[in-house]
Coordinates of C-alpha atoms in Angstrom, one line a residue:
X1 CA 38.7 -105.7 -153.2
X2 CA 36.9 -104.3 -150.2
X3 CA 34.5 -106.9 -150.6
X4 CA 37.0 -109.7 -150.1
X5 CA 39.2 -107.5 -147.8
X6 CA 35.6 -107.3 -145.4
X7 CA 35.4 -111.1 -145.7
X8 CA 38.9 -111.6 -144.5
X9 CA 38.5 -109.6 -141.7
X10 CA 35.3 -110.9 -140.3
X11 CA 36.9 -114.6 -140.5
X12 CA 40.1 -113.4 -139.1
X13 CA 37.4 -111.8 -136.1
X14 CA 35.1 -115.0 -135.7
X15 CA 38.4 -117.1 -135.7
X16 CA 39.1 -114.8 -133.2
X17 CA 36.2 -115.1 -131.0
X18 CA 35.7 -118.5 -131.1
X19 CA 38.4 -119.3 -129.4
X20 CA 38.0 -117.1 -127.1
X21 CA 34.7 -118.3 -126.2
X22 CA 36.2 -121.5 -126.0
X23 CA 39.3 -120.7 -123.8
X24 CA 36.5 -119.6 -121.6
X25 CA 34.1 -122.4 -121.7
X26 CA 31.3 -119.8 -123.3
X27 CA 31.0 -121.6 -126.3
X28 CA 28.1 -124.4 -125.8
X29 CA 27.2 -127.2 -128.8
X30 CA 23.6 -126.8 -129.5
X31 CA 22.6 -130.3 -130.7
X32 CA 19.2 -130.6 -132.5
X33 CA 18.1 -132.9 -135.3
X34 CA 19.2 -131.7 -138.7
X35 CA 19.5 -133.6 -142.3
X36 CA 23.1 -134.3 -143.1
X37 CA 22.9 -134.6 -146.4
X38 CA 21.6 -131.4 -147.3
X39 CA 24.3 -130.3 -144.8
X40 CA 26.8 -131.6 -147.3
X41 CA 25.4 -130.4 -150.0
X42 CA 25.1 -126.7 -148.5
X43 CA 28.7 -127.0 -147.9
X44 CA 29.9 -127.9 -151.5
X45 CA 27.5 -125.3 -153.0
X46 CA 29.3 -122.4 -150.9
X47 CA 32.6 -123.9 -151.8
X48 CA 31.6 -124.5 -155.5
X49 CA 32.5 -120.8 -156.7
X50 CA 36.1 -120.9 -155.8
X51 CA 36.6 -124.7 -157.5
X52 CA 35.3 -123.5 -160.4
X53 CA 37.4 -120.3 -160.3
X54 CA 40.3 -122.5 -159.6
X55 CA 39.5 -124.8 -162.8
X56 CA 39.3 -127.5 -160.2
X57 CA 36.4 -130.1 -159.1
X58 CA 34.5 -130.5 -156.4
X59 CA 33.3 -134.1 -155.9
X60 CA 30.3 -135.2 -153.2
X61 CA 30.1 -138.6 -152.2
X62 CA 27.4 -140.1 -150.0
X63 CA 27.2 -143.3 -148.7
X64 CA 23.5 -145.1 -149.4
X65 CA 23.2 -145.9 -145.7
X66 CA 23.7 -142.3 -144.5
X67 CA 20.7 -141.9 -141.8
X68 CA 18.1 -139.5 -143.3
X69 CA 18.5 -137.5 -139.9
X70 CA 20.9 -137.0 -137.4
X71 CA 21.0 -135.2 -133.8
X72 CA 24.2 -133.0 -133.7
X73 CA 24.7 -129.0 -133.8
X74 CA 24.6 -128.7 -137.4
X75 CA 26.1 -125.0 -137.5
X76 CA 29.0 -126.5 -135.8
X77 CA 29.6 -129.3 -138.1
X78 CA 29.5 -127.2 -140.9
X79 CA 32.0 -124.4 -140.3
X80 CA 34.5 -127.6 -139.2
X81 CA 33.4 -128.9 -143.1
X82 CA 34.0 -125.8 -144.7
X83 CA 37.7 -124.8 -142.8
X84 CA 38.4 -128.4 -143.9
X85 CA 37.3 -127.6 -147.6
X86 CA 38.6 -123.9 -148.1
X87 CA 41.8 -125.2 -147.1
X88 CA 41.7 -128.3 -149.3
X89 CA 40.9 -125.6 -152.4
X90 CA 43.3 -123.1 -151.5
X91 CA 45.7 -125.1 -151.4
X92 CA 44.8 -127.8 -154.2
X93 CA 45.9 -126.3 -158.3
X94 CA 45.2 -129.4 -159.7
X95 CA 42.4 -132.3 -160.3
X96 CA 39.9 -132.4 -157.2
X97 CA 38.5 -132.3 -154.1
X98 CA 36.3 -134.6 -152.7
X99 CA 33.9 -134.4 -149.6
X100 CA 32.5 -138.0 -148.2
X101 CA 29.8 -138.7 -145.7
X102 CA 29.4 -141.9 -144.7
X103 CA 27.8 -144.2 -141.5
X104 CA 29.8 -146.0 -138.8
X105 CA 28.7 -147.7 -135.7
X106 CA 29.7 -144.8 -133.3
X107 CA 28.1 -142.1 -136.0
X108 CA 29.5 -140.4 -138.8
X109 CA 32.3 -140.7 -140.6
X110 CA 33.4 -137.2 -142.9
X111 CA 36.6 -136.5 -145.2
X112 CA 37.7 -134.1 -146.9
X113 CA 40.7 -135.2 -149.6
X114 CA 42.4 -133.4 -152.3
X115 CA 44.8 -134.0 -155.0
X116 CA 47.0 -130.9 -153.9
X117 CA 51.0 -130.8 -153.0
X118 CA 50.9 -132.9 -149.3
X119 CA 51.7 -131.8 -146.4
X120 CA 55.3 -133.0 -144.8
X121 CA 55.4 -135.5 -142.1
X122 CA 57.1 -132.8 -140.0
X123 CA 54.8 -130.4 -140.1
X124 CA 51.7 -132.3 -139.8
X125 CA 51.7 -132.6 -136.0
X126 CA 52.2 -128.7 -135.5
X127 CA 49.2 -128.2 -137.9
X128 CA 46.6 -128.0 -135.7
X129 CA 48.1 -125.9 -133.0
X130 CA 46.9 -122.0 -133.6
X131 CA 48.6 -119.5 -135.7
X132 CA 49.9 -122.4 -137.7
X133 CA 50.1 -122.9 -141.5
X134 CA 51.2 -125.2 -144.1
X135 CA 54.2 -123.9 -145.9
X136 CA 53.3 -122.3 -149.7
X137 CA 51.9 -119.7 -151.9
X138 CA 48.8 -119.4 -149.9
X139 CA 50.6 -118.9 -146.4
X140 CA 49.9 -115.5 -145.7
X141 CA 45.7 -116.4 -146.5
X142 CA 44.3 -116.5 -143.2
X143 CA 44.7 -116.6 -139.7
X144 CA 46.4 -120.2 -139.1
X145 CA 43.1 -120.9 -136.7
X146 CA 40.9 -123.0 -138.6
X147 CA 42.1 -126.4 -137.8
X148 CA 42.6 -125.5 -134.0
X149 CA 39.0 -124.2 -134.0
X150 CA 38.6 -127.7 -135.9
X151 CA 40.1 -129.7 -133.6
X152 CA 38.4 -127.9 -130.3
X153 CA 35.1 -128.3 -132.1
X154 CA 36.0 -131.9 -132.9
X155 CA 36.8 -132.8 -129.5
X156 CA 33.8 -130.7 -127.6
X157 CA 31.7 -133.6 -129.3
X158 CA 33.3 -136.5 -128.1
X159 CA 34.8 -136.9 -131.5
X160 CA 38.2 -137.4 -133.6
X161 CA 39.9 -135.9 -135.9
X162 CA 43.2 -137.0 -138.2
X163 CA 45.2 -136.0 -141.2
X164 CA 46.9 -138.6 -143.6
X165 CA 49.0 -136.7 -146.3
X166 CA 52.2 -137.5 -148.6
X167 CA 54.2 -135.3 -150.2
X168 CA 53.2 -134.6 -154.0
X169 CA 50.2 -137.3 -153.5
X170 CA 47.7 -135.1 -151.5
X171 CA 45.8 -135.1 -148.3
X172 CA 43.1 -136.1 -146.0
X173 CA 41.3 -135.5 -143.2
X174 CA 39.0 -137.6 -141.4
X175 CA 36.4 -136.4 -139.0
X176 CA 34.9 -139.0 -137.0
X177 CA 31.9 -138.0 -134.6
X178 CA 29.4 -140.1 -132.4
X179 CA 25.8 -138.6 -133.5
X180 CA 23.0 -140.2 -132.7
X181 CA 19.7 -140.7 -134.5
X182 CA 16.9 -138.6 -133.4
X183 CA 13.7 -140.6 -131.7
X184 CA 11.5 -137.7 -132.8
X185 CA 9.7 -137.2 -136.1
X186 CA 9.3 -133.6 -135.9
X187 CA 10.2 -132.4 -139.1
X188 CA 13.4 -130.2 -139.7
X189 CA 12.5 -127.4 -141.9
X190 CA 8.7 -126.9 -141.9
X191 CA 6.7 -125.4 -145.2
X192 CA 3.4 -124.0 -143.6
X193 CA 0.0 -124.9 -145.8
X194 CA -0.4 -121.1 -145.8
X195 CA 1.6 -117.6 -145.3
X196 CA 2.0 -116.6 -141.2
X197 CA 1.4 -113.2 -140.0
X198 CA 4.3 -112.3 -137.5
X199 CA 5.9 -109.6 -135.9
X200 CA 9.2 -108.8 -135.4
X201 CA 10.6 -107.2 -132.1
X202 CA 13.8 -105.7 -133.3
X203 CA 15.9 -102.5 -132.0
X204 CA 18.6 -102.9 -134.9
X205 CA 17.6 -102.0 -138.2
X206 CA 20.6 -104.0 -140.5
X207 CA 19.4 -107.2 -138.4
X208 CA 15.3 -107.3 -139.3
X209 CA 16.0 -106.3 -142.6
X210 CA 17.7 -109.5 -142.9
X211 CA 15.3 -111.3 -141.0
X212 CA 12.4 -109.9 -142.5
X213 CA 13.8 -110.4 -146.0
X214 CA 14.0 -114.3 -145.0
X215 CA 10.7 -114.5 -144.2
X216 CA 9.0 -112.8 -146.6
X217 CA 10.9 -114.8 -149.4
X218 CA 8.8 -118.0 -147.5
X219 CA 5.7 -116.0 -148.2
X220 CA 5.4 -115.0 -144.6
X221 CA 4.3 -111.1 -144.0
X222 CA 6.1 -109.5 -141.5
X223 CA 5.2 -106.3 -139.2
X224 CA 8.6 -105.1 -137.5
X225 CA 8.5 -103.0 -134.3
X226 CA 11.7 -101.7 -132.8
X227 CA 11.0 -101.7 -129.2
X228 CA 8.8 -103.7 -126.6
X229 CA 6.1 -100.5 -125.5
X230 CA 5.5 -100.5 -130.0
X231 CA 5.1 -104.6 -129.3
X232 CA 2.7 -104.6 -126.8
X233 CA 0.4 -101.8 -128.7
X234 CA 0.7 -103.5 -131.9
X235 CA -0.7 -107.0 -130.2
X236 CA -3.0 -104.7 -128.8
X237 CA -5.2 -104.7 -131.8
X238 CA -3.7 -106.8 -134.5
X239 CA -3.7 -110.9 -134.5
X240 CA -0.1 -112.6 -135.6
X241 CA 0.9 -116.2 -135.9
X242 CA 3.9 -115.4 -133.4
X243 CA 6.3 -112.9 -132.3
X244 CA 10.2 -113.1 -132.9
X245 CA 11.6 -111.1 -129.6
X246 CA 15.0 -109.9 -129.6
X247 CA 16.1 -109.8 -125.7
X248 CA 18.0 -106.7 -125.9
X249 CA 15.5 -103.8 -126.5
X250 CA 15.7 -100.4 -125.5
X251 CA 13.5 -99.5 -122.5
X252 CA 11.2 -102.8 -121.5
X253 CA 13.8 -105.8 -122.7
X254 CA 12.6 -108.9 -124.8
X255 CA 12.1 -110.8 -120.8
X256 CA 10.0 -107.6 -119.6
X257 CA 8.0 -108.0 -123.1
X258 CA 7.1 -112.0 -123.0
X259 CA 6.0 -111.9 -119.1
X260 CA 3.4 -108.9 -120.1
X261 CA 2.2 -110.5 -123.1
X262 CA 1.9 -114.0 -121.3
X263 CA 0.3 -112.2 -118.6
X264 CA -2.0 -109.9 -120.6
X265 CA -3.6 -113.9 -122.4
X266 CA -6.9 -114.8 -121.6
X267 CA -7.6 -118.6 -120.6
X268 CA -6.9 -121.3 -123.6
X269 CA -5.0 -118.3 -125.4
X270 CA -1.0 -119.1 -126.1
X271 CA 1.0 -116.9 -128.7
X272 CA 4.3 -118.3 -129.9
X273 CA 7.3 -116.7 -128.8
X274 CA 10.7 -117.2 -130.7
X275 CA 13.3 -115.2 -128.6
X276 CA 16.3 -113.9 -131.2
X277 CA 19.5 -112.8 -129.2
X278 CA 22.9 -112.1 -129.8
X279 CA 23.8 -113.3 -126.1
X280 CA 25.6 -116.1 -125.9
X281 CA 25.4 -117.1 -121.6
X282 CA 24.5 -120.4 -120.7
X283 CA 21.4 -119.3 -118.7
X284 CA 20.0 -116.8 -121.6
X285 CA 17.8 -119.9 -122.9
X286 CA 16.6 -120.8 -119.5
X287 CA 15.8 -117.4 -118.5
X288 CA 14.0 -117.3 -122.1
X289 CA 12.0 -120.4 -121.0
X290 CA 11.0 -119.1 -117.8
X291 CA 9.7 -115.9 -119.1
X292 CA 7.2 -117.9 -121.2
X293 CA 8.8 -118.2 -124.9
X294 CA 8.7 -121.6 -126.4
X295 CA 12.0 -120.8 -129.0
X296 CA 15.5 -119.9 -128.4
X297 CA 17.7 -118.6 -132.0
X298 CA 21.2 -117.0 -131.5
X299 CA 22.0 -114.8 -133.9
X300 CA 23.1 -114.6 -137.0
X301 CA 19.9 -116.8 -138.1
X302 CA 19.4 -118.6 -141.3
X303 CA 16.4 -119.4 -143.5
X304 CA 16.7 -122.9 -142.3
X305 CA 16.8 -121.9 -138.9
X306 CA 13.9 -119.6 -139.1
X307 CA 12.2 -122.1 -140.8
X308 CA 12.9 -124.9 -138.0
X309 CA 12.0 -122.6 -135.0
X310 CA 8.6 -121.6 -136.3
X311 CA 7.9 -125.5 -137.1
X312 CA 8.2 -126.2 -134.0
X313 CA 6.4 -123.1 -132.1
X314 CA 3.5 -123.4 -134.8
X315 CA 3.5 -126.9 -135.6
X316 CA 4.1 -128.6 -131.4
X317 CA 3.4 -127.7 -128.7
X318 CA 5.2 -130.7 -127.3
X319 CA 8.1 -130.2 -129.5
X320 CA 11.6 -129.2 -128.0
X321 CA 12.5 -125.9 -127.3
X322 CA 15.2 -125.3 -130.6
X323 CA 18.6 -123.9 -130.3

C-alpha cells in the first residue's frame, strides 16, 4: 500500500511539474537519435504487469517499414505512450489493448486503442483540458493531467494528436509526429569491447547508488567521490576512462571541477567529461560546453542513457554533445 500510495504521489508531483515547466517555457525537447522500436517495446513491457493483472492483453504492432532510427526526444515520446496506455488499461475490463507504430510521410504515426466502454461524444472535447477525467470506476485514479501533458507535449513537436471513440465499442488515439531520420551512424546504445574505469562526482548518496549500480551491471567499475577537491586528488594519481560530474557540489561546483581538470591536461591529453545535473535552465548545457565537458544527462538517467552518453564521449570525438 505505501508502495503504490508513493507511486501515486510522485506522478500526481511530475504531473505537477511538468506543467509548470511548461506554463513557463522551462521545459525544452531534447531531440537525439533513438530506436523506436525498442521504444515500443520498453513501453508495453512496463505496462505488461497491470494487463496481465487485469486478465487483459496487450497487443504490439509494428509496421515492416518503421525506420530502424529516428531523431526525436525519446523520453518524451514515451511518457506521452505510456499516459496513452495506463489510461487505455485502467479503463479497459475486457479483450485488449493494442499499441501500433507505423511510418507516414511527415514521420510517425502511433495509437493506442482499446476494447474498453467509449468515451461519450460530449465529453471527448473537454478531455484533454487539465483536471479532467472520463466518467467511471477509475475516476478518482489520478490527477486528470496526463492527456493535457499529452497534448502540450504533442504540440511542442510540431505534432497532432486525436481521439476517435464510441460508446460501448472502445477508443483511440492517434499521435502523429514529424521525426526525421537521423544522417548519423553513431550508434545508440554502445557495448564497449571491454569494462571502463570511471569515476563518479556525486554529492547525493541515493543518486550514485543508482548510477553506480547501472554501471556496474554493464561491467563497468566505478570509483564515486562526493565532492570536486576528492575529484581532483583522486585523478591525481589514478587513470579512468571518464568522469560523470554532477554540477551541483558542495564547495568547488561540477563548472569549478571541469575547467581545473581541463586546465591541469598536458598536450594531446583529453578526459571525457559527462556532466549529470538535476538543472533544468536552457543555458546549463552551454555553460557545460564551455567549461570543457563533451556530455550533457539530466537527471533521473537510465541505463540506456548512460549507455548512449559514454558511446559518444568514448567512442567520438566528433559525435554530438547528447542530451
Amino acid at each position: 500500500a505505501m508502495q503504490r500510495s508513493g507511486g501515486m504521489l510522485l506522478k500526481l508531483l511530475n504531473d505537477a511539474l511538468d506543467l509548470a515547466r511548461i506554463e513557463a517555457g522551462r521545459l525544452e525537447l531534447e531531440p537525439a537519435p533513438f530506436e523506436p522500436r525498442q521504444l515500443l517495446e520498453d513501453v508495453v513491457q512496463l505496462e505488461q504487469g497491470l494487463a496481465h493483472a487485469k486478465g487483459i492483453r496487450f497487443v504490439l504492432e509494428v509496421a515492416e517499414d518503421l525506420p530502424a532510427r529516428l531523431l526525436g526526444d525519446a523520453l518524451r515520446i514515451k511518457q506521452i505512450l505510456l499516459n496513452l496506455a495506463s489510461n487505455a488499461l485502467k479503463f479497459t475490463e475486457h479483450g485488449k489493448v493494442t499499441l501500433r507504430a507505423q511510418r507516414t510521410e511527415e514521420g510517425l504515426l502511433l495509437s493506442v486503442s482499446d476494447t474498453g466502454p467509449g468515451i461519450p461524444e460530449a465529453s471527448q472535447a473537454r478531455l484533454f483540458q487539465r483536471f479532467e477525467q472520463a466518467e467511471g470506476p477509475q475516476r478518482r485514479v489520478g490527477s486528470g493531467l496526463g492527456l493535457a501533458i499529452c497534448r502540450e507535449l504533442v504540440e511542442m513537436m510540431g505534432g497532432s494528436i486525436e481521439l476517435e471513440s464510441r460508446l460501448a465499442h472502445g477508443s483511440t488515439f492517434r499521435v502523429r509526429l514529424p521525426l526525421a531520420v537521423p544522417a548519423s551512424s553513431v550508434p545508440v546504445a554502445w557495448a564497449p569491447g571491454r569494462p571502463c574505469h570511471l569515476l563518479l562526482v556525486e554529492d547525493d548518496t541515493i543518486v550514485a547508488t543508482v548510477i553506480r549500480g547501472l554501471l556496474e551491471r554493464e561491467g563497468h567499475t566505478v570509483v564515486h567521490v562526493v565532492n570536486g577537491l576528492a575529484a581532483l586528488a583522486e585523478l591525481a594519481h589514478a587513470d579512468v576512462d571518464a568522469v560523470l560530474l554532477d554540477l551541483d557540489l558542495p564547495g568547488v561546483d561540477g563548472f569549478q571541477v571541469a575547467r581545473l581538470i581541463r586546465q591541469r591536461e598536458r598536450a594531446g591529453q583529453h578526459l571525457p567529461i559527462v556532466a549529470v545535473t538535476a538543472r533544468s535552465g536552457s543555458g546549463d548545457e552551454a555553460k557545460a560546453r564551455a567549461a570543457g565537458m563533451d556530455g550533457f544527462l539530466r537527471k533521473p538517467v537510465s541505463g540506456e542513457r548512460l549507455a548512449d552518453a559514454l558511446a559518444r564521449v568514448l567512442g567520438g570525438a566528433d559525435a554530438p554533445m547528447p542530451a
